[in-house]
Short mmCIF file of C-alpha atoms in Angstrom, two decimals:
data_model
loop_
_atom_site.label_atom_id
_atom_site.label_comp_id
_atom_site.label_asym_id
_atom_site.label_seq_id
_atom_site.Cartn_x
_atom_site.Cartn_y
_atom_site.Cartn_z
CA MET P 22 -21.76 42.48 16.41
CA TYR P 23 -23.60 41.81 19.65
CA GLN P 24 -24.10 38.19 18.56
CA GLY P 25 -20.39 37.80 17.92
CA PHE P 26 -19.47 39.08 21.34
CA LEU P 27 -21.99 36.76 22.90
CA ALA P 28 -20.45 33.79 21.08
CA ILE P 29 -16.93 34.70 22.21
CA PHE P 30 -18.15 35.25 25.75
CA ARG P 31 -19.84 31.87 25.72
CA SER P 32 -16.74 30.02 24.50
CA MET P 33 -14.60 31.85 27.08
CA LEU P 34 -16.99 30.60 29.71
CA GLY P 35 -16.47 27.10 28.31
CA SER P 36 -12.70 27.49 28.58
CA LEU P 37 -13.08 28.70 32.15
CA ARG P 38 -14.98 25.52 32.93
CA ASP P 39 -12.16 23.46 31.33
CA LEU P 40 -9.65 25.23 33.49
CA ALA P 41 -11.56 25.31 36.76
CA PRO P 42 -10.37 21.88 37.99
CA ILE P 43 -6.69 22.88 37.79
CA ILE P 44 -7.34 26.12 39.65
CA ILE P 45 -9.29 24.28 42.35
CA VAL P 46 -6.62 21.57 42.75
CA ILE P 47 -3.74 24.02 42.97
CA GLY P 48 -5.72 26.28 45.33
CA PHE P 49 -6.65 23.39 47.60
CA PHE P 50 -3.14 22.01 47.89
CA GLN P 51 -1.63 25.45 48.36
CA PHE P 52 -3.99 26.60 51.12
CA ALA P 53 -5.20 23.44 52.82
CA VAL P 54 -2.26 21.05 52.55
CA LEU P 55 0.88 23.14 52.24
CA GLN P 56 -0.75 26.09 54.01
CA GLN P 57 0.99 28.81 52.09
CA PRO P 58 -0.24 31.94 50.35
CA ILE P 59 -0.13 32.23 46.56
CA PRO P 60 3.08 34.03 45.53
CA ASN P 61 2.63 36.85 42.95
CA LEU P 62 -1.13 36.75 42.86
CA ALA P 63 -1.28 39.42 40.14
CA ASP P 64 1.06 37.39 37.91
CA MET P 65 -1.06 34.32 38.49
CA ILE P 66 -4.25 36.08 37.44
CA ILE P 67 -2.63 37.44 34.27
CA GLY P 68 -1.39 33.94 33.49
CA VAL P 69 -4.81 32.39 33.95
CA VAL P 70 -6.39 35.03 31.69
CA PHE P 71 -3.80 34.18 29.01
CA VAL P 72 -4.54 30.48 29.30
CA LEU P 73 -8.27 31.19 29.00
CA LEU P 74 -7.85 33.36 25.89
CA GLY P 75 -5.42 30.85 24.42
CA LEU P 76 -7.73 27.89 24.82
CA THR P 77 -10.65 29.84 23.34
CA PHE P 78 -8.63 30.89 20.27
CA PHE P 79 -7.19 27.41 19.83
CA ILE P 80 -10.60 25.76 19.71
CA TYR P 81 -11.91 28.40 17.30
CA GLY P 82 -8.95 27.85 15.00
CA LEU P 83 -9.24 24.09 15.30
CA GLU P 84 -12.70 24.03 13.79
CA MET P 85 -11.92 26.73 11.22
CA GLY P 86 -8.49 25.58 10.06
CA LEU P 87 -6.99 22.34 11.28
CA PHE P 88 -9.99 20.02 10.99
CA PRO P 89 -11.17 21.24 7.55
CA ILE P 90 -7.73 21.15 5.94
CA GLY P 91 -6.92 17.71 7.33
CA GLU P 92 -10.17 16.30 6.02
CA SER P 93 -10.18 18.08 2.67
CA MET P 94 -6.63 16.87 1.97
CA ALA P 95 -7.59 13.31 2.91
CA HIS P 96 -10.58 13.51 0.55
CA ALA P 97 -8.51 15.01 -2.27
CA LEU P 98 -5.73 12.44 -1.94
CA ALA P 99 -8.23 9.57 -1.78
CA LYS P 100 -10.00 10.91 -4.87
CA LYS P 101 -6.72 11.16 -6.74
CA GLY P 102 -6.50 7.41 -6.22
CA SER P 103 -2.74 7.34 -5.86
CA VAL P 104 -1.75 5.15 -2.94
CA PHE P 105 1.84 6.30 -3.35
CA TRP P 106 1.08 9.96 -2.65
CA LEU P 107 -1.23 9.09 0.20
CA ILE P 108 1.52 7.09 1.86
CA ALA P 109 4.12 9.75 1.14
CA PHE P 110 1.82 12.32 2.76
CA ALA P 111 1.24 10.09 5.79
CA PHE P 112 4.97 9.55 6.27
CA ALA P 113 5.82 13.23 5.83
CA LEU P 114 3.16 14.24 8.33
CA GLY P 115 4.35 11.74 10.94
CA PHE P 116 8.07 12.37 10.46
CA GLY P 117 7.83 16.13 9.97
CA THR P 118 5.71 16.84 13.01
CA THR P 119 7.77 14.64 15.30
CA ILE P 120 11.31 15.63 14.42
CA ALA P 121 10.76 19.22 15.61
CA GLU P 122 8.70 18.29 18.67
CA PRO P 123 10.20 20.10 21.72
CA ALA P 124 9.12 17.38 24.16
CA LEU P 125 10.99 14.80 22.10
CA ILE P 126 14.14 16.94 21.96
CA ALA P 127 14.06 17.15 25.77
CA VAL P 128 13.49 13.44 26.23
CA ALA P 129 16.26 12.54 23.77
CA ALA P 130 18.75 14.71 25.67
CA GLU P 131 17.78 13.05 28.95
CA ALA P 132 18.06 9.61 27.38
CA ALA P 133 21.60 10.44 26.25
CA THR P 134 22.54 11.33 29.84
CA VAL P 135 21.07 8.06 31.08
CA ALA P 136 22.95 6.11 28.44
CA ALA P 137 26.21 7.83 29.35
CA GLU P 138 25.75 7.11 33.07
CA GLY P 139 24.86 3.52 32.27
CA GLY P 140 28.14 3.18 30.39
CA MET P 141 26.49 2.46 27.04
CA ILE P 142 28.20 5.41 25.37
CA GLU P 143 31.16 7.60 26.23
CA MET P 144 30.70 10.37 28.78
CA THR P 145 31.48 13.14 26.26
CA GLU P 146 29.29 15.88 24.82
CA VAL P 147 29.90 14.70 21.28
CA ALA P 148 28.88 11.12 22.02
CA LYS P 149 25.81 12.31 23.91
CA SER P 150 24.60 14.70 21.22
CA SER P 151 25.07 12.12 18.48
CA TYR P 152 23.17 9.58 20.59
CA ALA P 153 20.37 12.11 21.19
CA SER P 154 19.98 13.09 17.57
CA GLY P 155 20.11 9.44 16.52
CA LEU P 156 17.30 8.75 18.93
CA ARG P 157 15.29 11.69 17.62
CA PHE P 158 15.55 10.46 14.04
CA THR P 159 14.65 6.96 15.16
CA VAL P 160 11.51 8.16 16.92
CA ALA P 161 10.47 10.49 14.08
CA PHE P 162 11.01 7.69 11.56
CA SER P 163 8.97 5.32 13.69
CA VAL P 164 6.08 7.80 13.92
CA GLY P 165 6.17 8.30 10.15
CA LEU P 166 6.09 4.56 9.68
CA ALA P 167 3.26 4.23 12.20
CA ILE P 168 1.06 6.74 10.36
CA VAL P 169 1.80 4.92 7.08
CA LEU P 170 0.81 1.63 8.66
CA GLY P 171 -2.33 3.22 10.08
CA VAL P 172 -3.29 4.68 6.70
CA MET P 173 -2.70 1.31 5.03
CA ARG P 174 -4.96 -0.23 7.64
CA ILE P 175 -7.73 2.22 6.74
CA ILE P 176 -7.31 1.55 3.00
CA ALA P 177 -7.26 -2.23 3.42
CA GLY P 178 -9.77 -2.39 6.27
CA TRP P 179 -7.60 -4.49 8.59
CA SER P 180 -8.90 -4.80 12.11
CA ILE P 181 -7.00 -2.63 14.57
CA GLN P 182 -7.14 -5.02 17.53
CA TRP P 183 -4.72 -7.56 16.16
CA MET P 184 -2.21 -4.96 15.08
CA ILE P 185 -2.19 -3.19 18.45
CA ILE P 186 -2.11 -6.43 20.41
CA GLY P 187 0.72 -7.63 18.18
CA GLY P 188 2.54 -4.39 18.97
CA TYR P 189 2.04 -4.97 22.70
CA VAL P 190 3.45 -8.48 22.42
CA LEU P 191 6.49 -7.06 20.66
CA VAL P 192 6.94 -4.43 23.40
CA VAL P 193 6.75 -7.12 26.08
CA ILE P 194 9.28 -9.35 24.34
CA MET P 195 11.67 -6.48 23.76
CA THR P 196 11.38 -5.35 27.39
CA GLY P 197 13.05 -8.64 28.29
CA PHE P 198 16.08 -7.88 26.16
CA ALA P 199 16.48 -4.10 26.21
CA PRO P 200 18.98 -2.44 28.58
CA LYS P 201 17.27 -1.62 31.88
CA GLU P 202 18.13 2.08 31.69
CA ILE P 203 16.28 2.64 28.44
CA ILE P 204 12.97 0.98 29.39
CA GLY P 205 11.42 3.90 31.31
CA ILE P 206 12.36 6.35 28.57
CA ALA P 207 11.11 4.02 25.85
CA TYR P 208 7.74 3.66 27.55
CA ASP P 209 7.50 7.43 28.00
CA SER P 210 8.49 8.19 24.41
CA GLY P 211 5.17 6.80 23.23
CA GLY P 212 3.36 9.56 25.06
CA VAL P 213 5.50 12.52 24.10
CA THR P 214 5.39 12.23 20.34
CA THR P 215 1.85 13.39 19.74
CA SER P 216 1.65 17.16 20.07
CA THR P 217 -1.30 19.50 20.25
CA ILE P 218 -1.20 20.38 16.56
CA THR P 219 -0.45 16.88 15.31
CA VAL P 220 -3.36 15.21 17.09
CA PRO P 221 -6.21 17.18 15.44
CA LEU P 222 -4.54 16.94 12.02
CA VAL P 223 -3.91 13.22 12.20
CA THR P 224 -7.42 12.58 13.55
CA ALA P 225 -8.93 14.60 10.71
CA LEU P 226 -6.77 12.69 8.22
CA GLY P 227 -8.00 9.34 9.50
CA VAL P 228 -11.64 10.31 9.70
CA GLY P 229 -11.54 12.05 6.31
CA LEU P 230 -9.92 9.03 4.69
CA ALA P 231 -12.31 6.54 6.24
CA SER P 232 -15.32 8.57 5.15
CA SER P 233 -14.13 8.90 1.54
CA ILE P 234 -13.33 5.21 0.99
CA LYS P 235 -16.35 3.03 0.33
CA GLY P 236 -17.10 0.40 2.94
CA ARG P 237 -15.12 2.08 5.72
CA ASN P 238 -16.75 3.39 8.83
CA PRO P 239 -15.27 6.67 10.12
CA MET P 240 -15.82 5.57 13.70
CA THR P 241 -14.20 2.10 13.61
CA ASP P 242 -11.69 2.80 10.83
CA GLY P 243 -11.05 6.53 11.12
CA PHE P 244 -9.65 6.52 14.63
CA GLY P 245 -6.55 4.60 15.63
CA LEU P 246 -3.77 6.53 13.87
CA ILE P 247 -2.63 8.11 17.12
CA ALA P 248 -2.58 4.71 18.77
CA PHE P 249 -0.04 3.54 16.18
CA ALA P 250 1.95 6.73 16.59
CA SER P 251 2.27 6.20 20.32
CA LEU P 252 3.05 2.49 20.18
CA SER P 253 5.76 2.35 17.55
CA PRO P 254 8.25 4.73 19.28
CA MET P 255 8.38 2.35 22.26
CA ILE P 256 9.47 -0.49 20.00
CA PHE P 257 11.98 1.62 18.09
CA VAL P 258 13.51 3.27 21.15
CA MET P 259 14.11 -0.11 22.78
CA ALA P 260 15.59 -1.39 19.54
CA TYR P 261 17.82 1.69 19.42
CA GLY P 262 18.96 1.01 22.98
CA MET P 263 19.73 -2.60 22.11
CA ILE P 264 21.72 -1.81 18.97
CA ILE P 265 23.81 1.09 20.27
CA MET F 16 5.93 44.82 31.47
CA LEU F 17 8.91 44.66 29.14
CA ASP F 18 9.55 41.23 30.53
CA LEU F 19 6.05 40.15 29.57
CA LEU F 20 6.45 41.47 26.02
CA LYS F 21 9.71 39.59 25.64
CA ASP F 22 8.03 36.40 26.85
CA ILE F 23 5.17 36.87 24.40
CA PHE F 24 7.65 37.37 21.58
CA ASP F 25 9.77 34.33 22.51
CA ILE F 26 6.85 31.96 22.89
CA THR F 27 5.17 33.12 19.68
CA LEU F 28 8.44 32.55 17.86
CA ALA F 29 8.76 29.05 19.34
CA THR F 30 5.20 28.19 18.37
CA ILE F 31 5.75 29.45 14.83
CA LYS F 32 8.83 27.25 14.64
CA ASP F 33 6.68 24.28 15.67
CA VAL F 34 4.01 25.05 13.12
CA ILE F 35 6.27 25.79 10.12
CA PRO F 36 7.20 22.18 9.25
CA ILE F 37 3.55 21.15 9.53
CA ALA F 38 2.33 24.05 7.41
CA GLY F 39 5.13 23.33 4.93
CA ILE F 40 4.03 19.72 4.50
CA LEU F 41 0.35 20.61 4.22
CA PHE F 42 0.75 23.41 1.69
CA GLY F 43 3.51 21.59 -0.17
CA PHE F 44 1.25 18.61 -0.80
CA GLN F 45 -1.72 20.83 -1.53
CA PHE F 46 0.06 22.79 -4.26
CA LEU F 47 2.45 20.20 -5.69
CA VAL F 48 0.45 16.98 -5.48
CA ILE F 49 -3.23 17.81 -5.18
CA ARG F 50 -2.84 20.96 -7.32
CA LYS F 51 -6.20 22.38 -6.46
CA PRO F 52 -7.03 25.48 -4.46
CA ILE F 53 -7.97 24.84 -0.85
CA PRO F 54 -11.70 25.26 -0.29
CA ASN F 55 -12.38 28.31 1.89
CA MET F 56 -8.70 29.26 1.76
CA LYS F 57 -9.18 32.51 3.69
CA ARG F 58 -11.09 30.79 6.48
CA VAL F 59 -8.48 28.04 6.80
CA LEU F 60 -5.65 30.57 6.98
CA PHE F 61 -7.49 32.48 9.69
CA GLY F 62 -8.02 29.19 11.48
CA PHE F 63 -4.27 28.56 11.43
CA LEU F 64 -3.65 32.06 12.71
CA TYR F 65 -6.07 31.49 15.57
CA VAL F 66 -4.42 28.18 16.44
CA LEU F 67 -1.06 29.92 16.47
CA ILE F 68 -2.26 32.78 18.67
CA GLY F 69 -4.22 30.43 20.90
CA LEU F 70 -1.36 28.03 21.46
CA SER F 71 1.10 30.84 22.17
CA LEU F 72 -1.16 32.51 24.72
CA PHE F 73 -1.99 29.15 26.26
CA LEU F 74 1.67 28.19 26.72
CA LEU F 75 2.60 31.65 27.92
CA GLY F 76 -0.12 31.60 30.56
CA LEU F 77 0.82 28.12 31.70
CA GLU F 78 4.47 29.04 32.02
CA ARG F 79 3.75 32.23 33.92
CA ALA F 80 1.08 30.99 36.25
CA LEU F 81 0.45 27.31 36.57
CA PHE F 82 3.72 25.55 35.86
CA PRO F 83 5.93 27.36 38.41
CA LEU F 84 3.39 26.87 41.18
CA GLY F 85 2.58 23.29 40.17
CA LYS F 86 6.24 22.33 40.00
CA LEU F 87 7.00 24.02 43.30
CA MET F 88 4.07 22.17 44.79
CA ALA F 89 5.33 18.84 43.49
CA GLN F 90 8.71 19.57 45.08
CA GLN F 91 7.22 20.60 48.40
CA LEU F 92 4.89 17.63 48.61
CA THR F 93 7.72 15.20 47.90
CA ASP F 94 10.08 16.96 50.30
CA PRO F 95 11.19 14.48 53.03
CA ALA F 96 10.55 17.12 55.71
CA PHE F 97 6.93 17.50 54.63
CA ILE F 98 6.29 13.78 54.41
CA ALA F 99 7.97 13.04 57.73
CA GLY F 100 6.05 15.96 59.29
CA THR F 101 2.78 14.13 58.80
CA LYS F 102 4.04 11.36 61.08
CA ASP F 103 4.07 11.36 64.87
CA VAL F 104 7.41 9.69 65.32
CA ALA F 105 9.85 11.27 62.93
CA SER F 106 12.62 8.74 63.46
CA GLU F 107 10.55 5.82 62.20
CA ALA F 108 11.24 4.70 58.65
CA LEU F 109 8.75 6.01 56.09
CA GLN F 110 6.26 3.49 54.76
CA TRP F 111 4.60 3.64 51.37
CA PHE F 112 1.33 4.91 52.88
CA ASP F 113 3.05 7.92 54.40
CA TYR F 114 3.09 9.42 50.95
CA TYR F 115 -0.71 9.71 50.81
CA TRP F 116 -0.67 13.43 49.94
CA VAL F 117 1.54 12.61 46.99
CA TYR F 118 -0.90 10.00 45.66
CA LEU F 119 -3.81 12.37 46.18
CA PHE F 120 -1.98 15.19 44.44
CA ALA F 121 -1.04 12.87 41.58
CA PHE F 122 -4.67 11.86 41.17
CA ALA F 123 -6.00 15.42 41.34
CA ILE F 124 -3.38 16.95 39.05
CA GLY F 125 -3.74 14.09 36.55
CA PHE F 126 -7.50 14.57 36.38
CA SER F 127 -7.52 18.36 36.20
CA THR F 128 -4.73 18.77 33.65
CA THR F 129 -6.35 16.21 31.36
CA ILE F 130 -9.65 18.10 31.41
CA ALA F 131 -7.77 21.17 30.15
CA GLU F 132 -5.72 19.29 27.52
CA PRO F 133 -6.44 20.93 24.12
CA SER F 134 -5.69 17.86 22.00
CA LEU F 135 -8.15 15.78 24.01
CA ILE F 136 -10.81 18.45 23.48
CA ALA F 137 -10.09 18.20 19.75
CA VAL F 138 -10.46 14.42 19.64
CA ALA F 139 -13.61 14.55 21.79
CA ILE F 140 -15.22 17.08 19.43
CA LYS F 141 -14.39 14.90 16.44
CA ALA F 142 -15.58 11.68 18.11
CA ASN F 143 -18.85 13.34 19.07
CA GLU F 144 -19.36 14.55 15.50
CA VAL F 145 -18.46 11.22 13.86
CA SER F 146 -20.53 9.11 16.25
CA GLY F 147 -23.56 11.30 15.66
CA GLY F 148 -23.65 12.32 19.32
CA ALA F 149 -23.51 8.78 20.71
CA ILE F 150 -20.19 9.58 22.37
CA GLY F 151 -20.54 12.60 24.60
CA ILE F 152 -17.74 15.20 24.61
CA TRP F 153 -17.77 15.42 28.39
CA GLY F 154 -18.30 11.71 28.91
CA LEU F 155 -15.17 10.93 26.92
CA ARG F 156 -13.11 13.68 28.54
CA ILE F 157 -14.06 12.63 32.05
CA ALA F 158 -13.43 8.95 31.27
CA VAL F 159 -9.95 9.79 29.96
CA ALA F 160 -9.24 12.09 32.90
CA ILE F 161 -10.14 9.37 35.40
CA GLY F 162 -7.82 7.00 33.56
CA VAL F 163 -4.94 9.48 33.70
CA ALA F 164 -5.61 10.20 37.38
CA VAL F 165 -5.56 6.53 38.35
CA GLY F 166 -2.53 5.91 36.14
CA ILE F 167 -0.44 8.71 37.58
CA SER F 168 -1.24 7.92 41.20
CA LEU F 169 -0.37 4.28 40.57
CA GLY F 170 2.82 5.50 38.90
CA THR F 171 3.82 7.50 41.98
CA TYR F 172 3.10 4.43 44.13
CA ARG F 173 5.47 2.50 41.88
CA ILE F 174 8.22 5.07 42.36
CA VAL F 175 7.77 4.93 46.14
CA THR F 176 7.80 1.14 46.34
CA GLY F 177 10.34 0.60 43.58
CA ILE F 178 8.41 -2.18 41.84
CA PRO F 179 9.77 -2.52 38.26
CA ILE F 180 7.69 -0.56 35.76
CA HIS F 181 7.22 -3.37 33.27
CA TYR F 182 5.17 -5.43 35.74
CA PHE F 183 2.54 -2.70 35.73
CA ILE F 184 2.68 -1.98 32.03
CA ILE F 185 2.53 -5.63 31.02
CA SER F 186 -0.39 -6.40 33.34
CA GLY F 187 -2.06 -3.26 31.98
CA TYR F 188 -1.67 -4.67 28.47
CA VAL F 189 -3.29 -7.93 29.56
CA VAL F 190 -6.29 -6.03 30.93
CA VAL F 191 -6.54 -3.99 27.71
CA VAL F 192 -6.50 -7.16 25.60
CA ILE F 193 -9.24 -8.78 27.70
CA GLN F 194 -11.36 -5.61 27.61
CA THR F 195 -10.92 -5.39 23.84
CA CYS F 196 -12.71 -8.72 23.48
CA PHE F 197 -15.75 -7.54 25.43
CA ALA F 198 -16.02 -3.79 24.76
CA PRO F 199 -18.42 -2.44 22.09
CA LYS F 200 -16.54 -2.57 18.78
CA LEU F 201 -17.21 1.06 17.98
CA ILE F 202 -15.17 2.36 20.88
CA VAL F 203 -12.01 0.26 20.51
CA PRO F 204 -10.03 2.43 18.06
CA LEU F 205 -11.01 5.61 19.91
CA ALA F 206 -9.97 4.05 23.22
CA TYR F 207 -6.55 3.13 21.79
CA ASP F 208 -6.18 6.68 20.51
CA SER F 209 -7.04 8.26 23.82
CA GLY F 210 -3.89 6.75 25.26
CA GLY F 211 -1.68 8.91 23.08
CA VAL F 212 -3.80 12.03 23.21
CA THR F 213 -3.78 12.60 26.93
CA THR F 214 -0.21 13.51 27.44
CA SER F 215 0.81 16.74 25.82
CA THR F 216 1.06 20.41 26.62
CA VAL F 217 -0.46 20.63 30.07
CA THR F 218 0.10 17.24 31.64
CA VAL F 219 3.70 16.36 30.74
CA PRO F 220 5.62 19.19 32.45
CA LEU F 221 3.75 18.90 35.76
CA VAL F 222 3.83 15.12 35.82
CA ALA F 223 7.53 15.02 34.94
CA ALA F 224 8.27 17.39 37.83
CA LEU F 225 6.32 15.16 40.20
CA GLY F 226 8.17 12.02 39.07
CA LEU F 227 11.61 13.59 39.29
CA GLY F 228 10.90 15.14 42.71
CA LEU F 229 9.65 11.87 44.09
CA ALA F 230 12.55 9.85 42.72
CA GLU F 231 14.92 12.30 44.40
CA THR F 232 13.19 12.03 47.78
CA VAL F 233 12.59 8.34 48.17
CA PRO F 234 15.77 6.62 49.38
CA GLY F 235 17.26 4.12 46.96
CA ARG F 236 15.61 5.54 43.82
CA SER F 237 17.58 6.96 40.94
CA THR F 238 16.14 10.03 39.24
CA LEU F 239 17.41 8.75 35.93
CA ILE F 240 15.77 5.34 36.08
CA ASP F 241 12.77 5.84 38.34
CA GLY F 242 11.96 9.45 37.47
CA PHE F 243 10.65 8.34 34.08
CA GLY F 244 7.66 6.19 33.39
CA LEU F 245 4.79 8.31 34.74
CA ILE F 246 3.85 9.34 31.20
CA ALA F 247 3.63 5.67 30.27
CA PHE F 248 1.09 5.14 33.06
CA ALA F 249 -0.81 8.21 31.94
CA SER F 250 -1.08 6.86 28.42
CA LEU F 251 -2.02 3.29 29.30
CA PHE F 252 -4.82 3.72 31.83
CA PRO F 253 -7.12 5.94 29.73
CA ILE F 254 -7.39 3.05 27.23
CA MET F 255 -8.95 0.97 29.99
CA SER F 256 -11.16 3.73 31.38
CA VAL F 257 -12.54 4.69 27.96
CA MET F 258 -13.42 1.07 27.19
CA ALA F 259 -14.93 0.74 30.66
CA TYR F 260 -16.98 3.90 30.01
CA ALA F 261 -18.36 2.38 26.80
CA GLN F 262 -19.02 -0.93 28.53
CA ILE F 263 -20.94 0.74 31.35
CA THR F 264 -22.96 2.92 28.94
CA ALA F 265 -23.81 -0.12 26.80
CA TYR F 266 -24.82 -2.08 29.89
CA LEU F 267 -27.07 0.71 31.17
CA ASP F 268 -28.65 1.11 27.73
CA LYS F 269 -29.44 -2.57 27.62
CA LYS F 270 -30.94 -2.49 31.09
CA ASN F 271 -33.07 0.54 30.21
CA LYS F 272 -34.32 -1.10 27.05
CA GLN F 273 -35.21 -4.27 28.94
CA GLN F 274 -37.08 -2.24 31.48
CA THR F 275 -39.12 -0.33 28.92
CA MET F 276 -39.89 -3.58 27.14
CA GLU F 277 -41.06 -5.19 30.34
CA GLU F 278 -43.20 -2.17 31.07
CA GLU F 279 -44.71 -2.34 27.63
CA ILE F 280 -45.53 -6.00 28.07
CA ASN F 281 -47.14 -5.35 31.42
#
């Protein structure tokens, strides 16, 4: 019992260390630069305690639940030897986790407003919401496709450099042709698709897969799935902006 | 108090809604395709529960404490009155260097929010485990945080000066490609990944507020066009800083080895 408390106390201390920089930065700018007191100090302290507890629980759960299940499923699917199911799983994971992503929903709505102001679509609610949901499906589809491509890379042992550099070249070429209004959003969409739950799962999938296929190195082959997932939405969002 | 309970309830519900599709896919494949029981089922379920509780508390705390203050701060720092106040002659036109507090804030907030980013902690733990300790958890996190910090402050400079975003992003790509040729091979995929990992729960809301506030303040910028793009900077620069971190570590290792060899010879 005492041991358990000690362990929890120690990981809370770790979370406090993770959080300390934010508290210092906000404190410094509030007191030294803006020279104002902290409003609702009690509320602030409660909030910080919540964040601390939350981070501690999250990391506990990560190592107990998310990592093991991601890896054990990758092992099981690799052992089954069916490339079809592996790819279906990769697509479902990419598409399913992205379509419901709150950050993406927000970005899609903003993109619709930009498109309406730029005169690409009509200035009506209906046009905007259909544009936004079209964009969401496009991004989710592109993330699904990206994870599939990444998994195929692990199976076949392709080198990641050429694929990513090829992707960059495509982004650069498309930047020349895409409507100006969409470029900022397209570039941002790469960053918003990968959420806090998706990242550990996808990482575990890649590492698990690379360690269960002979001749693959978990370090050089296991990582890289997230890179695909953040590159492909840029390409697809620009394409979406060009077509619509 | 009632207010707090309502918040807890709402956020937990939202987190559950986020997790359901993921859990559905995982368990669906486990039972329909793999058709084998999950090893340590009870432990995994508890793990999921902890993740759920942890994420809810984390978001709740951020929304109650850090986000309101951080967003307010971003607004105040980009307020024309504040920026002009740092100048002796108020009537003079503002130059790009008059925004120095903004750049400094962008750097500091980029660094500190990245250190607290849960998904980066996850990837760092995994990379440390897979590399057999060769990649340090803190080394990676600090390298990524420096990348985000530099990226975001450069991004705010771009908003102030109005230089088109693709100049920065495309030159960033060129640097990444060159670094890829010289960096230790082991780090390359991880470095590419760290670009996407950095920007989630903690960083995005604060950085978005900073970008929108700045685009509103600086004359001639549109919030719709110039307010975006900071996230893109925050996901490009860590790729460079992580590769640089590996390059520096490899270089130091080599130097150390040479030294010990020379000492042995002498």
